[in-house]
Amino acid sequence: MGKTMRKTGILLAVICMIMAGLAIGGKRAEASSKGFMYTERGDGTLKITGYYGKKKNVTVPAKIKGKKVKEIGTYTFANTKYIKTLKISKGIKKIDDMAFFNLICLKKLILPKSVTSIAKNCGLGWSDAAEEFVPTTIVCYKKSKAFRYARKRLVSRGYKIKVR
């Protein structure tokens, strides 16, 4: 009985240490600021993980509470009904899968040169309500990753590209 109790105690201690490591490690607990939900990445930068605001014109900030935003996460703007113009701030580098899924009111997406990684399935052109598609203009720099992505994947779906 004593050995069993000791093994159980050790096992519980190990589980607690693992759980504490997950909470403190690369993915920290989610927080929010000005309608944006985010997590801190292992390198001290932030990843936007959600948006719960109701603004029509939204700018994803370059910094939140003094920390740089580097990534827009999976399903960040999914099913958002209000956004008509979405501007991604300079310094943000990555847009994950389905980040823009079902953004049916979006008319303009402004992307900086700093975006160097856009998931193939970032969600543009994907909607549960395809019959409600609103033509969207992608504003980006020529020869940028965003321009190449838009030209290759979005023009055929009815999107327009406006070059800065």
XYZ file of C-alpha atoms in Angstrom:
164
model
C 0.000 0.000 0.000
C 2.859 2.415 0.825
C 4.544 1.891 -2.545
C 1.246 2.410 -4.372
C 0.601 5.697 -2.534
C 4.140 6.864 -3.273
C 3.822 5.994 -6.986
C 0.468 7.780 -7.151
C 1.973 10.839 -5.463
C 4.890 10.881 -7.894
C 2.538 10.457 -10.846
C 0.366 13.364 -9.670
C 3.457 15.528 -9.156
C 4.639 14.755 -12.700
C 1.204 15.566 -14.145
C 1.142 18.882 -12.248
C 4.613 19.773 -13.533
C 3.602 18.962 -17.120
C 0.425 21.045 -16.823
C 2.357 23.953 -15.323
C 4.897 23.710 -18.135
C 2.147 23.895 -20.745
C 0.669 26.988 -19.119
C 4.058 28.702 -18.857
C 5.701 27.399 -22.038
C 5.309 28.383 -25.694
C 1.540 28.849 -25.664
C 0.396 31.021 -22.826
C -3.109 31.570 -21.600
C -5.287 33.617 -23.895
C -5.787 37.312 -23.216
C -7.715 40.097 -24.942
C -7.275 43.730 -25.919
C -9.551 46.041 -27.947
C -11.612 43.208 -29.396
C -8.657 40.943 -30.185
C -7.860 37.706 -28.411
C -4.226 36.622 -28.431
C -1.629 34.285 -27.007
C 2.036 34.896 -26.352
C 4.354 32.752 -28.443
C 7.576 31.214 -27.135
C 9.668 34.054 -28.582
C 7.700 36.738 -26.708
C 5.711 37.891 -29.744
C 1.938 37.586 -30.040
C -0.442 35.540 -32.147
C -3.939 36.937 -32.710
C -6.381 34.086 -32.092
C -9.781 35.747 -32.312
C -11.787 38.910 -32.844
C -15.034 39.681 -31.045
C -15.577 43.324 -32.001
C -18.335 44.730 -34.188
C -16.443 47.406 -36.108
C -16.772 47.683 -39.890
C -13.192 48.926 -40.373
C -10.662 46.882 -38.435
C -6.878 47.193 -38.199
C -4.939 44.296 -36.716
C -2.432 46.091 -34.474
C 1.334 45.753 -34.893
C 1.714 45.711 -31.099
C -0.443 44.917 -28.091
C 0.723 46.063 -24.688
C 4.210 46.707 -26.070
C 4.635 43.250 -27.622
C 4.882 42.723 -31.379
C 2.116 40.843 -33.178
C 3.626 38.401 -35.698
C 0.830 35.998 -36.605
C -2.887 35.759 -37.315
C -4.074 32.362 -36.117
C -6.484 29.752 -37.393
C -10.141 30.923 -37.490
C -9.225 34.366 -36.060
C -11.890 36.214 -38.061
C -14.102 33.222 -38.903
C -17.819 33.961 -39.129
C -17.336 37.664 -38.414
C -20.336 39.453 -39.908
C -19.375 43.096 -39.531
C -15.938 43.624 -41.049
C -15.944 45.400 -44.409
C -12.313 46.590 -44.418
C -9.534 44.654 -42.717
C -6.019 46.090 -42.553
C -3.117 43.929 -41.435
C -0.432 46.117 -39.837
C 3.187 46.238 -40.923
C 5.302 43.688 -39.068
C 2.794 40.824 -39.115
C 4.427 37.932 -40.954
C 2.094 34.931 -40.982
C -1.571 34.198 -41.730
C -2.734 30.721 -40.696
C -5.327 28.305 -42.126
C -8.910 29.552 -42.241
C -8.015 32.865 -40.575
C -10.587 34.610 -42.816
C -13.145 31.810 -43.180
C -16.729 32.905 -43.804
C -15.930 36.628 -43.762
C -18.849 37.306 -46.107
C -19.028 41.118 -45.738
C -15.336 41.767 -46.393
C -14.878 44.236 -49.257
C -11.225 45.189 -48.790
C -8.224 43.374 -47.307
C -5.031 45.420 -46.965
C -1.819 43.414 -46.627
C 1.672 44.787 -45.839
C 4.968 43.656 -47.392
C 5.882 42.002 -44.100
C 3.424 39.124 -44.685
C 5.676 36.328 -45.898
C 3.525 33.297 -45.130
C -0.111 32.870 -46.130
C -1.699 29.468 -45.657
C -3.143 27.990 -48.856
C -6.435 27.657 -47.037
C -6.439 31.021 -45.268
C -10.187 31.093 -45.804
C -10.533 33.799 -48.436
C -13.152 32.646 -50.894
C -14.440 30.006 -48.470
C -17.901 30.515 -47.057
C -20.832 28.589 -45.677
C -23.013 31.084 -47.538
C -21.341 31.085 -50.964
C -24.382 32.722 -52.543
C -23.695 35.795 -50.382
C -20.186 36.322 -51.767
C -19.169 39.985 -51.783
C -16.453 40.914 -54.316
C -13.323 41.718 -52.313
C -10.332 43.839 -53.254
C -6.923 42.732 -52.006
C -4.611 45.732 -51.549
C -0.952 44.695 -51.549
C 2.512 45.472 -52.866
C 3.597 44.165 -56.238
C 6.171 41.363 -55.994
C 5.098 40.623 -52.410
C 4.019 37.209 -51.114
C 0.484 38.600 -50.725
C 0.412 39.733 -54.366
C 1.569 36.331 -55.613
C -0.983 34.583 -53.403
C -3.851 36.815 -54.555
C -2.933 36.507 -58.227
C -2.583 32.720 -58.043
C -5.531 31.830 -55.807
C -8.078 34.642 -55.627
C -8.461 36.385 -58.982
C -10.191 33.323 -60.465
C -12.706 33.460 -57.599
C -13.769 37.028 -58.343
C -11.334 38.932 -56.129
C -9.638 42.064 -57.429
C -6.056 43.107 -56.758
C -5.090 46.710 -56.169
C -1.327 47.274 -56.190
C 0.242 49.918 -53.962
